[in-house]
mmCIF file of C-alpha atoms in Angstrom:
data_model
loop_
_atom_site.group_PDB
_atom_site.id
_atom_site.type_symbol
_atom_site.label_atom_id
_atom_site.label_comp_id
_atom_site.label_asym_id
_atom_site.label_seq_id
_atom_site.Cartn_x
_atom_site.Cartn_y
_atom_site.Cartn_z
ATOM 1 C CA MET U 15 -17.773 -1.636 14.645
ATOM 2 C CA THR U 16 -15.552 -4.538 13.665
ATOM 3 C CA VAL U 17 -12.601 -4.262 16.033
ATOM 4 C CA LEU U 18 -10.476 -7.371 15.539
ATOM 5 C CA LEU U 19 -8.064 -6.413 18.318
ATOM 6 C CA ASP U 20 -7.915 -3.869 21.124
ATOM 7 C CA ASP U 21 -5.782 -4.692 24.129
ATOM 8 C CA GLY U 22 -6.911 -1.517 25.889
ATOM 9 C CA LEU U 23 -3.372 -0.638 26.958
ATOM 10 C CA ALA U 24 -1.955 2.878 26.996
ATOM 11 C CA ASP U 25 1.630 1.676 26.458
ATOM 12 C CA PRO U 26 3.189 2.758 23.121
ATOM 13 C CA GLY U 27 1.866 0.670 20.266
ATOM 14 C CA THR U 28 0.424 0.621 16.777
ATOM 15 C CA HIS U 29 -3.252 1.292 16.095
ATOM 16 C CA VAL U 30 -4.602 0.433 12.628
ATOM 17 C CA LEU U 31 -7.778 1.286 10.702
ATOM 18 C CA LEU U 32 -8.353 -0.434 7.349
ATOM 19 C CA VAL U 33 -11.198 0.594 5.026
ATOM 20 C CA GLY U 34 -11.964 -1.197 1.747
ATOM 21 C CA VAL U 35 -14.792 -0.504 -0.695
ATOM 22 C CA GLY U 36 -15.387 -2.849 -3.611
ATOM 23 C CA HIS U 37 -19.185 -2.817 -3.754
ATOM 24 C CA TYR U 38 -20.737 0.442 -4.953
ATOM 25 C CA PRO U 39 -24.480 -0.159 -5.448
ATOM 26 C CA PHE U 40 -25.118 3.185 -7.146
ATOM 27 C CA LEU U 41 -22.242 2.965 -9.639
ATOM 28 C CA LYS U 42 -21.867 0.953 -12.847
ATOM 29 C CA ASP U 43 -23.057 -2.660 -12.527
ATOM 30 C CA GLY U 44 -24.280 -1.994 -9.001
ATOM 31 C CA ASN U 45 -27.537 -3.380 -7.644
ATOM 32 C CA ALA U 46 -29.323 -0.144 -6.736
ATOM 33 C CA VAL U 47 -32.813 0.358 -8.146
ATOM 34 C CA LYS U 48 -31.850 3.856 -9.260
ATOM 35 C CA PRO U 49 -28.188 4.109 -10.315
ATOM 36 C CA PHE U 50 -26.272 7.388 -10.035
ATOM 37 C CA ASP U 51 -26.289 9.029 -13.474
ATOM 38 C CA MET U 52 -22.895 10.693 -12.952
ATOM 39 C CA ALA U 53 -20.879 7.588 -12.125
ATOM 40 C CA MET U 54 -18.059 8.870 -14.388
ATOM 41 C CA GLY U 55 -17.288 5.363 -15.550
ATOM 42 C CA MET U 56 -16.670 4.065 -12.045
ATOM 43 C CA GLY U 57 -18.051 0.641 -11.178
ATOM 44 C CA GLN U 58 -17.471 -2.408 -8.992
ATOM 45 C CA LEU U 59 -14.008 -3.374 -7.719
ATOM 46 C CA SER U 60 -12.715 -6.794 -6.748
ATOM 47 C CA SER U 61 -9.356 -5.740 -5.288
ATOM 48 C CA PRO U 62 -10.333 -3.688 -2.177
ATOM 49 C CA PRO U 63 -11.865 -6.563 -0.155
ATOM 50 C CA LEU U 64 -8.873 -8.759 -0.973
ATOM 51 C CA SER U 65 -6.499 -5.926 -0.120
ATOM 52 C CA VAL U 66 -7.911 -5.202 3.335
ATOM 53 C CA HIS U 67 -8.160 -8.933 4.039
ATOM 54 C CA ALA U 68 -4.484 -9.450 3.107
ATOM 55 C CA LEU U 69 -3.370 -6.496 5.227
ATOM 56 C CA ALA U 70 -5.513 -7.542 8.193
ATOM 57 C CA LYS U 71 -3.964 -11.022 8.105
ATOM 58 C CA TRP U 72 -0.463 -9.510 7.891
ATOM 59 C CA PHE U 73 -1.033 -7.234 10.871
ATOM 60 C CA MET U 74 -2.503 -10.114 12.891
ATOM 61 C CA ASP U 75 0.236 -12.621 12.028
ATOM 62 C CA ALA U 76 2.489 -12.489 15.089
ATOM 63 C CA ALA U 77 4.853 -15.134 13.689
ATOM 64 C CA ALA U 78 5.526 -13.868 10.150
ATOM 65 C CA GLY U 79 3.632 -10.595 9.760
ATOM 66 C CA PHE U 80 3.797 -7.184 11.397
ATOM 67 C CA HIS U 81 6.620 -6.850 13.930
ATOM 68 C CA ASN U 82 7.455 -3.656 15.795
ATOM 69 C CA PRO U 83 9.032 -4.235 19.232
ATOM 70 C CA ASP U 84 8.875 -0.526 20.037
ATOM 71 C CA ARG U 85 5.229 -0.170 19.025
ATOM 72 C CA PRO U 86 3.501 -3.594 18.975
ATOM 73 C CA LEU U 87 0.046 -3.944 17.468
ATOM 74 C CA ARG U 88 -2.512 -2.832 20.042
ATOM 75 C CA SER U 89 -5.653 -2.320 17.986
ATOM 76 C CA LEU U 90 -6.966 -3.230 14.540
ATOM 77 C CA GLN U 91 -10.308 -2.228 13.090
ATOM 78 C CA VAL U 92 -11.501 -3.138 9.614
ATOM 79 C CA LEU U 93 -14.490 -2.033 7.536
ATOM 80 C CA CYS U 94 -15.203 -3.466 4.112
ATOM 81 C CA SER U 95 -17.951 -3.293 1.515
ATOM 82 C CA ALA U 96 -17.999 -6.349 -0.762
ATOM 83 C CA ASP U 97 -20.635 -8.209 -2.758
ATOM 84 C CA VAL U 98 -20.538 -10.918 -0.092
ATOM 85 C CA PRO U 99 -19.806 -9.727 3.475
ATOM 86 C CA LEU U 100 -16.139 -10.265 4.223
ATOM 87 C CA GLN U 101 -15.166 -12.448 7.177
ATOM 88 C CA VAL U 102 -11.825 -12.165 9.019
ATOM 89 C CA THR U 103 -10.483 -14.037 12.036
ATOM 90 C CA ASP U 104 -9.961 -11.819 15.079
ATOM 91 C CA ALA U 105 -7.217 -11.912 17.726
ATOM 92 C CA HIS U 106 -9.059 -14.657 19.632
ATOM 93 C CA GLY U 107 -9.386 -16.931 16.598
ATOM 94 C CA ALA U 108 -13.071 -16.174 16.143
ATOM 95 C CA PRO U 109 -14.493 -15.322 12.685
ATOM 96 C CA GLN U 110 -15.889 -11.795 12.451
ATOM 97 C CA VAL U 111 -18.074 -10.449 9.655
ATOM 98 C CA LEU U 112 -16.775 -6.988 8.828
ATOM 99 C CA ASP U 113 -18.959 -3.893 9.082
ATOM 100 C CA ARG U 114 -19.676 -2.253 5.744
ATOM 101 C CA ALA U 115 -17.838 0.936 4.775
ATOM 102 C CA ARG U 116 -20.788 3.329 4.749
ATOM 103 C CA MET U 117 -20.381 6.890 5.927
ATOM 104 C CA PRO U 118 -22.004 6.599 9.406
ATOM 105 C CA ALA U 119 -19.901 3.515 10.246
ATOM 106 C CA VAL U 120 -16.716 5.047 8.836
ATOM 107 C CA GLN U 121 -17.264 8.259 10.817
ATOM 108 C CA GLN U 122 -17.577 6.276 14.044
ATOM 109 C CA ALA U 123 -14.586 4.093 13.133
ATOM 110 C CA VAL U 124 -12.289 7.053 12.416
ATOM 111 C CA LEU U 125 -13.186 8.753 15.686
ATOM 112 C CA ALA U 126 -12.765 5.524 17.659
ATOM 113 C CA TRP U 127 -9.398 4.850 15.961
ATOM 114 C CA MET U 128 -8.247 8.370 16.841
ATOM 115 C CA ALA U 129 -9.265 7.815 20.461
ATOM 116 C CA ARG U 130 -7.394 4.509 20.690
ATOM 117 C CA ALA U 131 -4.303 5.908 18.992
ATOM 118 C CA GLY U 132 -4.485 9.005 21.184
ATOM 119 C CA ARG U 133 -3.982 7.003 24.400
ATOM 120 C CA ASN U 134 -0.250 7.666 24.152
ATOM 121 C CA PRO U 135 1.589 10.322 22.117
ATOM 122 C CA GLU U 136 4.238 7.705 21.256
ATOM 123 C CA ASN U 137 1.687 5.549 19.432
ATOM 124 C CA LEU U 138 1.857 4.857 15.710
ATOM 125 C CA ALA U 139 -1.498 5.429 13.971
ATOM 126 C CA VAL U 140 -2.013 3.745 10.581
ATOM 127 C CA PHE U 141 -4.919 4.498 8.209
ATOM 128 C CA PHE U 142 -5.439 2.554 4.967
ATOM 129 C CA PHE U 143 -8.113 3.052 2.310
ATOM 130 C CA CYS U 144 -8.678 1.037 -0.853
ATOM 131 C CA GLY U 145 -11.487 1.920 -3.254
ATOM 132 C CA HIS U 146 -12.524 4.616 -5.707
ATOM 133 C CA GLY U 147 -11.048 8.104 -5.350
ATOM 134 C CA LEU U 148 -11.274 11.511 -6.962
ATOM 135 C CA ALA U 149 -8.832 14.428 -6.939
ATOM 136 C CA PHE U 150 -10.181 17.966 -6.599
ATOM 137 C CA GLY U 151 -6.813 19.515 -7.387
ATOM 138 C CA GLU U 152 -3.537 18.752 -5.659
ATOM 139 C CA ALA U 153 -4.744 19.739 -2.185
ATOM 140 C CA GLU U 154 -7.848 17.586 -1.767
ATOM 141 C CA ASN U 155 -8.431 13.919 -2.522
ATOM 142 C CA ALA U 156 -11.830 12.364 -1.935
ATOM 143 C CA LEU U 157 -12.240 8.711 -0.924
ATOM 144 C CA LEU U 158 -15.582 7.305 -2.041
ATOM 145 C CA LEU U 159 -17.541 5.100 0.368
ATOM 146 C CA GLU U 160 -20.124 2.436 -0.431
ATOM 147 C CA ASP U 161 -23.177 4.707 -0.706
ATOM 148 C CA PHE U 162 -21.521 7.258 -3.016
ATOM 149 C CA GLY U 163 -24.188 8.371 -5.485
ATOM 150 C CA GLY U 164 -27.074 7.341 -3.270
ATOM 151 C CA ASN U 165 -27.834 11.002 -2.599
ATOM 152 C CA PRO U 166 -27.891 12.537 -6.094
ATOM 153 C CA ALA U 167 -28.367 16.025 -4.614
ATOM 154 C CA ASN U 168 -25.098 15.723 -2.653
ATOM 155 C CA PRO U 169 -23.068 12.659 -3.663
ATOM 156 C CA MET U 170 -19.928 13.872 -1.864
ATOM 157 C CA ALA U 171 -21.738 13.445 1.453
ATOM 158 C CA ASP U 172 -20.714 9.801 1.125
ATOM 159 C CA ALA U 173 -17.022 10.490 0.572
ATOM 160 C CA ILE U 174 -14.123 11.320 2.882
ATOM 161 C CA ALA U 175 -12.364 14.619 2.278
ATOM 162 C CA PHE U 176 -9.067 12.884 2.908
ATOM 163 C CA ASP U 177 -6.585 15.767 3.094
ATOM 164 C CA SER U 178 -8.855 17.682 5.439
ATOM 165 C CA MET U 179 -9.328 14.541 7.535
ATOM 166 C CA ARG U 180 -5.576 14.022 7.738
ATOM 167 C CA LEU U 181 -5.192 17.560 9.079
ATOM 168 C CA GLY U 182 -7.952 16.905 11.614
ATOM 169 C CA VAL U 183 -6.336 13.671 12.774
ATOM 170 C CA LEU U 184 -3.041 15.511 13.151
ATOM 171 C CA ARG U 185 -4.692 18.151 15.328
ATOM 172 C CA HIS U 186 -6.985 16.023 17.461
ATOM 173 C CA CYS U 187 -5.113 12.730 17.817
ATOM 174 C CA ALA U 188 -2.051 12.742 20.068
ATOM 175 C CA ALA U 189 -0.349 9.839 18.273
ATOM 176 C CA ASN U 190 2.946 10.736 16.678
ATOM 177 C CA PRO U 191 3.740 9.393 14.107
ATOM 178 C CA GLN U 192 0.705 8.852 11.899
ATOM 179 C CA ILE U 193 0.815 7.064 8.550
ATOM 180 C CA HIS U 194 -1.799 7.208 5.796
ATOM 181 C CA LEU U 195 -1.913 4.759 2.872
ATOM 182 C CA VAL U 196 -4.298 5.798 0.075
ATOM 183 C CA ASP U 197 -4.892 3.055 -2.470
ATOM 184 C CA ALA U 198 -7.219 4.858 -4.863
ATOM 185 C CA CYS U 199 -7.294 6.686 -8.179
ATOM 186 C CA ARG U 200 -6.540 10.392 -8.142
ATOM 187 C CA THR U 201 -8.357 11.322 -11.328
ATOM 188 C CA PRO U 202 -10.390 14.549 -11.483
ATOM 189 C CA PRO U 203 -14.186 14.610 -11.691
ATOM 190 C CA THR U 204 -15.730 15.267 -15.086
ATOM 191 C CA LYS U 205 -16.730 18.755 -16.170
ATOM 192 C CA ASP U 206 -20.406 17.809 -15.918
ATOM 193 C CA PHE U 207 -19.913 16.678 -12.323
ATOM 194 C CA LEU U 208 -18.149 19.906 -11.384
ATOM 195 C CA ASP U 209 -20.753 22.003 -13.212
ATOM 196 C CA THR U 210 -23.489 20.250 -11.264
ATOM 197 C CA TYR U 211 -21.955 20.055 -7.791
ATOM 198 C CA GLY U 212 -19.049 22.543 -7.842
ATOM 199 C CA ASN U 213 -15.529 21.926 -6.611
ATOM 200 C CA GLY U 214 -16.121 23.015 -3.032
ATOM 201 C CA ALA U 215 -17.866 19.843 -1.899
ATOM 202 C CA THR U 216 -15.055 17.295 -1.587
ATOM 203 C CA GLY U 217 -16.493 15.095 1.123
ATOM 204 C CA ASP U 218 -16.757 14.884 4.902
ATOM 205 C CA PRO U 219 -13.464 15.480 6.756
ATOM 206 C CA ILE U 220 -14.850 13.642 9.823
ATOM 207 C CA ALA U 221 -12.245 15.481 11.919
ATOM 208 C CA ALA U 222 -11.639 19.110 10.999
ATOM 209 C CA ALA U 223 -8.774 21.439 11.872
ATOM 210 C CA GLY U 224 -6.834 24.438 10.667
ATOM 211 C CA ILE U 225 -3.118 24.899 10.123
ATOM 212 C CA SER U 226 -1.409 25.491 13.450
ATOM 213 C CA ARG U 227 2.108 25.605 14.832
ATOM 214 C CA LYS U 228 0.984 22.834 17.159
ATOM 215 C CA LEU U 229 1.294 20.495 14.167
ATOM 216 C CA ARG U 230 4.868 21.306 13.216
ATOM 217 C CA ASP U 231 6.428 18.524 15.281
ATOM 218 C CA LYS U 232 3.986 15.877 14.082
ATOM 219 C CA ILE U 233 5.067 13.189 11.592
ATOM 220 C CA ALA U 234 2.223 12.199 9.254
ATOM 221 C CA PRO U 235 3.436 10.868 5.893
ATOM 222 C CA VAL U 236 0.986 9.966 3.154
ATOM 223 C CA TYR U 237 1.634 7.282 0.553
ATOM 224 C CA PHE U 238 -0.623 7.682 -2.456
ATOM 225 C CA ALA U 239 -0.816 4.592 -4.655
ATOM 226 C CA THR U 240 -0.506 6.758 -7.741
ATOM 227 C CA GLY U 241 0.318 10.247 -8.933
ATOM 228 C CA LEU U 242 -1.995 13.214 -9.323
ATOM 229 C CA ALA U 243 -4.555 12.804 -12.143
ATOM 230 C CA SER U 244 -3.560 9.138 -12.430
ATOM 231 C CA ALA U 245 -5.330 5.803 -11.978
ATOM 232 C CA ALA U 246 -4.476 3.026 -9.530
ATOM 233 C CA TYR U 247 -4.816 -0.533 -10.776
ATOM 234 C CA GLY U 248 -5.619 -4.053 -9.677
ATOM 235 C CA LEU U 249 -6.088 -7.439 -11.292
ATOM 236 C CA ASN U 250 -9.451 -9.114 -11.012
ATOM 237 C CA GLY U 251 -9.425 -11.500 -8.084
ATOM 238 C CA GLN U 252 -6.188 -10.187 -6.548
ATOM 239 C CA PRO U 253 -5.230 -7.488 -4.055
ATOM 240 C CA SER U 254 -4.378 -4.189 -5.721
ATOM 241 C CA LEU U 255 -0.946 -3.560 -7.185
ATOM 242 C CA PHE U 256 -0.253 -1.070 -4.404
ATOM 243 C CA THR U 257 -1.199 -3.521 -1.664
ATOM 244 C CA GLN U 258 0.801 -6.339 -3.221
ATOM 245 C CA GLY U 259 3.756 -3.970 -3.546
ATOM 246 C CA LEU U 260 3.318 -2.764 0.034
ATOM 247 C CA LEU U 261 3.300 -6.283 1.485
ATOM 248 C CA GLN U 262 6.283 -7.361 -0.593
ATOM 249 C CA ALA U 263 8.142 -4.190 0.371
ATOM 250 C CA THR U 264 7.832 -5.151 4.052
ATOM 251 C CA ARG U 265 9.870 -8.288 3.335
ATOM 252 C CA GLY U 266 12.933 -6.222 2.488
ATOM 253 C CA PRO U 267 12.770 -3.767 -0.418
ATOM 254 C CA ALA U 268 11.601 -0.986 1.936
ATOM 255 C CA SER U 269 14.085 -1.831 4.683
ATOM 256 C CA ARG U 270 17.310 -0.244 5.836
ATOM 257 C CA ASP U 271 20.312 -1.708 7.672
ATOM 258 C CA LYS U 272 20.225 -0.822 11.376
ATOM 259 C CA ASP U 273 23.418 -2.569 12.545
ATOM 260 C CA ASP U 274 22.015 -5.823 13.996
ATOM 261 C CA HIS U 275 18.690 -5.863 12.156
ATOM 262 C CA TRP U 276 16.812 -4.508 9.146
ATOM 263 C CA GLU U 277 13.733 -2.343 9.473
ATOM 264 C CA VAL U 278 11.118 -0.819 7.180
ATOM 265 C CA GLN U 279 11.304 2.936 7.639
ATOM 266 C CA VAL U 280 9.101 5.892 6.737
ATOM 267 C CA PRO U 281 11.515 7.460 4.187
ATOM 268 C CA ALA U 282 12.167 4.109 2.462
ATOM 269 C CA LEU U 283 8.611 2.811 2.123
ATOM 270 C CA ALA U 284 7.652 4.481 -1.177
ATOM 271 C CA GLU U 285 10.907 3.479 -2.858
ATOM 272 C CA GLY U 286 10.387 -0.125 -1.801
ATOM 273 C CA ILE U 287 6.768 -0.163 -2.970
ATOM 274 C CA ASN U 288 7.764 1.235 -6.348
ATOM 275 C CA LYS U 289 10.482 -1.400 -6.813
ATOM 276 C CA CYS U 290 7.948 -4.133 -6.115
ATOM 277 C CA VAL U 291 5.167 -2.685 -8.299
ATOM 278 C CA ALA U 292 7.615 -2.199 -11.180
ATOM 279 C CA SER U 293 8.551 -5.893 -10.970
ATOM 280 C CA MET U 294 4.955 -7.039 -11.533
ATOM 281 C CA SER U 295 4.087 -8.135 -15.037
ATOM 282 C CA PHE U 296 0.758 -6.285 -15.085
ATOM 283 C CA GLN U 297 1.289 -2.703 -16.237
ATOM 284 C CA VAL U 298 -1.516 -0.912 -18.081
ATOM 285 C CA GLN U 299 0.708 2.090 -17.651
ATOM 286 C CA PRO U 300 3.380 2.759 -15.034
ATOM 287 C CA GLN U 301 1.983 3.251 -11.546
ATOM 288 C CA TYR U 302 4.152 5.003 -8.979
ATOM 289 C CA CYS U 303 3.563 5.458 -5.282
ATOM 290 C CA GLN U 304 3.718 9.159 -4.509
ATOM 291 C CA PRO U 305 4.860 9.941 -0.954
ATOM 292 C CA HIS U 306 3.964 13.224 0.728
ATOM 293 C CA GLU U 307 5.744 14.700 3.779
ATOM 294 C CA THR U 308 7.614 11.519 4.612
ATOM 295 C CA GLY U 309 9.764 13.106 7.313
ATOM 296 C CA PRO U 310 12.523 11.530 9.428
ATOM 297 C CA GLU U 311 13.453 7.885 9.979
ATOM 298 C CA VAL U 312 10.707 6.090 11.890
ATOM 299 C CA MET U 313 10.482 2.302 12.150
ATOM 300 C CA ILE U 314 7.254 0.862 10.810
ATOM 301 C CA HIS U 315 8.186 -2.832 10.830
ATOM 302 C CA ARG U 316 11.246 -4.812 11.886
ATOM 303 C CA LEU U 317 12.339 -7.756 9.762
ATOM 304 C CA ARG U 318 12.866 -11.089 11.508
ATOM 305 C CA THR U 319 15.245 -12.439 8.841
ATOM 306 C CA ASP U 320 17.584 -11.115 6.163
ATOM 307 C CA PRO U 321 15.755 -8.889 3.678
ATOM 308 C CA GLU U 322 14.420 -9.821 0.301
ATOM 309 C CA VAL U 323 15.775 -7.768 -2.615
ATOM 310 C CA ILE U 324 14.126 -6.989 -5.965
ATOM 311 C CA VAL U 325 16.708 -7.596 -8.712
ATOM 312 C CA LYS U 326 16.250 -6.540 -12.348
ATOM 313 C CA VAL U 327 18.357 -8.501 -14.830
ATOM 314 C CA PHE U 328 18.609 -7.268 -18.422
ATOM 315 C CA THR U 329 20.938 -7.355 -21.409
ATOM 316 C CA ARG U 330 22.548 -4.217 -22.738
ATOM 317 C CA ASP U 331 22.034 -5.581 -26.247
ATOM 318 C CA PRO U 332 18.214 -5.626 -26.625
ATOM 319 C CA ASN U 333 18.487 -8.246 -29.351
ATOM 320 C CA LEU U 334 20.119 -10.662 -26.929
ATOM 321 C CA LEU U 335 17.396 -10.695 -24.284
ATOM 322 C CA PRO U 336 14.793 -12.790 -26.208
ATOM 323 C CA GLN U 337 17.483 -15.310 -27.171
ATOM 324 C CA ALA U 338 19.399 -15.793 -23.926
ATOM 325 C CA VAL U 339 18.892 -17.972 -20.901
ATOM 326 C CA LEU U 340 19.367 -15.836 -17.784
ATOM 327 C CA ALA U 341 20.651 -17.319 -14.555
ATOM 328 C CA HIS U 342 21.714 -16.365 -11.052
ATOM 329 C CA VAL U 343 23.995 -18.401 -8.794
ATOM 330 C CA ASP U 344 24.316 -17.817 -5.057
ATOM 331 C CA GLU U 345 28.076 -17.538 -4.568
ATOM 332 C CA ASP U 346 27.858 -18.965 -1.035
ATOM 333 C CA THR U 347 25.586 -21.956 -1.605
ATOM 334 C CA GLN U 348 26.027 -22.344 -5.399
ATOM 335 C CA VAL U 349 22.245 -22.689 -5.702
ATOM 336 C CA ARG U 350 21.303 -21.842 -9.276
ATOM 337 C CA GLU U 351 18.102 -20.642 -10.929
ATOM 338 C CA GLU U 352 17.504 -20.116 -14.649
ATOM 339 C CA ARG U 353 14.901 -18.374 -16.769
ATOM 340 C CA PRO U 354 14.283 -19.382 -20.397
ATOM 341 C CA PRO U 355 14.552 -16.788 -23.187
ATOM 342 C CA ASP U 356 11.978 -14.028 -22.898
ATOM 343 C CA PRO U 357 11.807 -10.526 -24.414
ATOM 344 C CA ALA U 358 10.999 -8.991 -21.000
ATOM 345 C CA HIS U 359 13.463 -8.042 -18.293
ATOM 346 C CA TRP U 360 13.870 -10.624 -15.558
ATOM 347 C CA TRP U 361 12.644 -9.428 -12.188
ATOM 348 C CA VAL U 362 13.572 -11.787 -9.378
ATOM 349 C CA ALA U 363 13.404 -11.599 -5.573
ATOM 350 C CA LEU U 364 16.652 -12.673 -3.893
ATOM 351 C CA SER U 365 18.009 -12.716 -0.372
ATOM 352 C CA THR U 366 20.736 -10.212 0.437
ATOM 353 C CA GLY U 367 24.126 -11.566 -0.634
ATOM 354 C CA SER U 368 26.613 -12.148 -3.472
ATOM 355 C CA TYR U 369 25.442 -13.638 -6.750
ATOM 356 C CA ARG U 370 26.871 -14.442 -10.149
ATOM 357 C CA ILE U 371 24.471 -13.329 -12.845
ATOM 358 C CA GLU U 372 24.812 -14.963 -16.281
ATOM 359 C CA ALA U 373 23.421 -14.786 -19.804
ATOM 360 C CA LEU U 374 23.778 -18.061 -21.712
ATOM 361 C CA ALA U 375 23.157 -18.953 -25.337
ATOM 362 C CA ALA U 376 20.004 -21.062 -25.628
ATOM 363 C CA ALA U 377 21.425 -24.304 -27.019
ATOM 364 C CA ASP U 378 21.894 -27.968 -26.140
ATOM 365 C CA LYS U 379 25.259 -27.053 -24.635
ATOM 366 C CA PRO U 380 24.706 -23.586 -23.157
ATOM 367 C CA GLN U 381 27.603 -21.174 -23.603
ATOM 368 C CA VAL U 382 28.121 -18.320 -21.175
ATOM 369 C CA LEU U 383 27.811 -15.131 -23.196
ATOM 370 C CA CYS U 384 28.468 -12.771 -20.304
ATOM 371 C CA GLN U 385 28.409 -12.773 -16.528
ATOM 372 C CA ARG U 386 28.787 -10.420 -13.570
ATOM 373 C CA SER U 387 29.186 -10.818 -9.848
ATOM 374 C CA LYS U 388 26.965 -8.552 -7.795
ATOM 375 C CA TYR U 389 26.200 -8.011 -4.131
ATOM 376 C CA VAL U 390 22.469 -7.363 -3.874
ATOM 377 C CA MET U 391 20.851 -5.423 -1.038
ATOM 378 C CA PRO U 392 17.727 -3.294 -0.464
ATOM 379 C CA PRO U 393 15.982 -1.478 -1.911
ATOM 380 C CA GLY U 394 16.894 -3.190 -5.205
ATOM 381 C CA THR U 395 19.639 -3.930 -7.675
ATOM 382 C CA GLU U 396 19.914 -3.744 -11.462
ATOM 383 C CA VAL U 397 22.305 -6.002 -13.359
ATOM 384 C CA GLY U 398 23.051 -5.294 -17.012
ATOM 385 C CA LEU U 399 24.728 -8.052 -19.014
#
């Protein structure tokens, strides 16, 4: 098992398990001798390996990455299935080739992560998955591992029954809180698939449990990358939209003012992710992070500097936007930035503070058509001119 960090301490801390699956040998364009004939259009993915790599680096970056004084990083384990085995530097600076995300390895990893996180009930347990997913109704999402389709008599044997697993982790792992980040599609299986295999087989829960009053004081929010029956997207050669939004959100859009510092909190995370994803130019169709049971304020990450804010600048007259130069001016430093005419809204990341936002006529001698002063702060600000 590829454990990049485990300090072995029982003091309160954060314990992380990252799972990414981009290589599916039995799905479309895979390298299996006998492909799965019910692949349902699913094929190879380039984003999951890049997503887990980016998150692993962020968690391991003690200078500019994850920062939680109350619950410092105590363990990090990563599994990833890619065309070429993924290599990540561990806590000692040594390169480690990641174990592949096949069911036997993932089962062991989940149980080991639960044991590490269970050392102290004040621990924060974080689970992240990026890869293909299926939704068997609202109550059960399946996360597909590398060998999905390798057993045509029971393909779901190589999938995690996520919602059941979450319940099992709640019951059997003492850590409170627990956070789950699911970066996968939530589209339903085809009728042929359900006719062949039924809707009762939704994967292996790895840890099973029933509903109990013992769970009522547990905090275990889930952040789905997309809504029910919807797809999650990524650009070829980049981390997924959700992962990019998540990492950007930790720089400020998901933070809240806590007197002498800013911190990313459980209730604010989804709003921050959505602000960041909305600001990206790639949109096949809108993708919205769907939080589930977010619960009370819990610090995930503490910012070291003033937060970054996502600002949307637009013109109230839609005919003006493609003709105007947009600009923002920091009212403290007078630093100015401009964007040439463009029919799209201007999404820009700014530090918290006061700005003058302007729309200027595109000419040799620009004329200010309209302007507004605005104080920008998380999670985001919209400025209409």
